[in-house]
Coordinates of C-alpha atoms and ligand atoms in Angstrom, one line a residue:
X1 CA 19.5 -3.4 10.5
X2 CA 18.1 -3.9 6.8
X3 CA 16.9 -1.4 4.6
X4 CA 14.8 -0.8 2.1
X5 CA 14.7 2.1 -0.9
X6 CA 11.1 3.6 -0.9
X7 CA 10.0 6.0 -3.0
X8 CA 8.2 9.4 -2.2
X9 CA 6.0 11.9 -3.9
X10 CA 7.7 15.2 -1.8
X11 CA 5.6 17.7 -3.3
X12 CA 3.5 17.9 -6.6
X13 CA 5.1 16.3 -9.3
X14 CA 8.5 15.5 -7.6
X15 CA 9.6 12.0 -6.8
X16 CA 12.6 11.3 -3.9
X17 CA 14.1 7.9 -2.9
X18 CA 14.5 7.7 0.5
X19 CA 16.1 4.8 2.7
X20 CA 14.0 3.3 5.3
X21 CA 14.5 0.5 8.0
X22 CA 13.0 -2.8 7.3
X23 CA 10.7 -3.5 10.3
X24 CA 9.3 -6.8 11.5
X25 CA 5.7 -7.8 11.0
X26 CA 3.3 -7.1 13.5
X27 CA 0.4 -9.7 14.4
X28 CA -1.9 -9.8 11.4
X29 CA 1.0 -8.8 8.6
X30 CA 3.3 -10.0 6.2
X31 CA 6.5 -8.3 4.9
X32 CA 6.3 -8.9 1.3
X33 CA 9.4 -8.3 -1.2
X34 CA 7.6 -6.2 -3.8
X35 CA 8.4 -8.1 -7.4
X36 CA 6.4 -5.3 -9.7
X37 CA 4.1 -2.3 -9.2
X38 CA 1.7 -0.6 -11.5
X39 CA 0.8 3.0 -11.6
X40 CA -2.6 3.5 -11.7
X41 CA -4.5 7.1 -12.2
X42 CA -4.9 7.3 -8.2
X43 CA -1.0 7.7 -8.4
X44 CA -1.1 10.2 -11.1
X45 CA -4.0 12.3 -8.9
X46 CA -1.6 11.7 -6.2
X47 CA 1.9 13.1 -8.2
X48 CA -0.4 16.2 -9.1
X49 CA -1.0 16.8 -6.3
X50 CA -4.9 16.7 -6.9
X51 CA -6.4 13.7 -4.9
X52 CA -9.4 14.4 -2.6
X53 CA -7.9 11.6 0.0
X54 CA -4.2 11.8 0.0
X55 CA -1.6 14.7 1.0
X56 CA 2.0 14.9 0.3
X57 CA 4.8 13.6 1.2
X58 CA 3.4 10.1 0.7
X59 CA 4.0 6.8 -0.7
X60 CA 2.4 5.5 -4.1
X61 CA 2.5 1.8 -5.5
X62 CA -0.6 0.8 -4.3
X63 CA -1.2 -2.2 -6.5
X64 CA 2.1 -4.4 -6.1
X65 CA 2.7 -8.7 -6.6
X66 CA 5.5 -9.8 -4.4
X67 CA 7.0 -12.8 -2.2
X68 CA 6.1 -13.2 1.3
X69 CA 9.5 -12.9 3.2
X70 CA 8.1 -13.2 6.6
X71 CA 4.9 -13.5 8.7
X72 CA 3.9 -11.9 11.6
X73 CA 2.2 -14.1 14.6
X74 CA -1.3 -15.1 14.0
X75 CA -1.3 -15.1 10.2
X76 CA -2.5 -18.5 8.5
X77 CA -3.0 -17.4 5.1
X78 CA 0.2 -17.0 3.8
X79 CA 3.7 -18.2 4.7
X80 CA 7.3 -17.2 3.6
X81 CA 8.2 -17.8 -0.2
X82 CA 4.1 -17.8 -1.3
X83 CA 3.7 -15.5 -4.7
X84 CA 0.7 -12.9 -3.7
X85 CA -0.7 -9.8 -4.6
X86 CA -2.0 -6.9 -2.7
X87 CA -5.8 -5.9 -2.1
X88 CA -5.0 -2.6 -1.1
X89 CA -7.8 -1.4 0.6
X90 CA -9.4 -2.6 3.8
X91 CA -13.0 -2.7 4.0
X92 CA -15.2 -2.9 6.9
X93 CA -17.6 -4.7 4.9
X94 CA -21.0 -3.8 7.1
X95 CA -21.2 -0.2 5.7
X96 CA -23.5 1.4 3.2
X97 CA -21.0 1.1 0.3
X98 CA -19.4 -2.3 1.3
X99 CA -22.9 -4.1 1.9
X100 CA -23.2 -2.9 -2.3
X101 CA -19.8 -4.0 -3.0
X102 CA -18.2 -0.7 -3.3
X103 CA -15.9 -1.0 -0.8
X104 CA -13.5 1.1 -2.5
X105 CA -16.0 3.4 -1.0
X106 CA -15.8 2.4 2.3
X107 CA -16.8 4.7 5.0
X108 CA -14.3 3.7 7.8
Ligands
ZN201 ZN1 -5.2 1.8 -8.0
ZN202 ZN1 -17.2 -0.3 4.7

C-alpha cells in the first residue's frame, strides 16, 4: 500500500506528521498530488486553537493546487495529469447565505 505524509495540528500550537494510507477515490472524487498549499488565517484560528468550527487534532491546508492522479467513477470534469485547484468548501447553494453568494456561510 502507498502512503502519504499528512500533517496535523495535535493540540494548540503543535504540529505532527503522521503517515497515512493512500486510499482510492470514491464515486464523485479525485485524488489529487498536492503541488503547494497556502496558510490562510483560518489555519492560524485553527493552530491557536481558537476557531468557532474546527476542534483538534485536525488537518489544515485548505487551499492547495495539485495534479489529478486518479478519478473516481462518475467524475467527467477532470481526468489524471489535469493541473487544478481546490474550492474547498461545498455549498448547498439553495440556502439563505448561498442564494446571496455567501456560501462560505452555508448552512448545511
Ligand atoms: Zn482559507
Ligand atoms: Zn447553502
Amino acid at each position: 500500500m502507498e502512503m502519504f505524509r499528512e500533517g496535523i495540528i495535535s493540540e494548540p500550537g503543535k504540529v505532527v506528521l503522521r503517515q497515512r494510507e493512500k486510499r482510492k477515490p470514491k464515486e464523485g472524487e479525485a485524488l489529487i498530488r498536492i503541488k503547494s498549499s497556502a496558510v490562510c488565517g483560518s489555519d492560524m484560528h485553527i493552530f491557536s486553537g481558537r476557531h468557532p468550527y474546527v476542534s483538534l487534532p485536525t488537518t489544515v491546508g485548505h487551499e492547495v493546487a495539485g495534479v489529478v492522479e486518479e478519478t473516481g467513477s462518475g467524475v467527467t470534469a477532470v481526468k489524471a495529469g489535469d493541473r487544478v485547484c481546490v474550492e474547498p468548501l461545498i455549498a448547498c447553494g439553495g440556502c439563505y447565505y448561498c442564494r446571496r453568494g455567501r456560501y462560505d456561510y452555508c448552512e448545511t
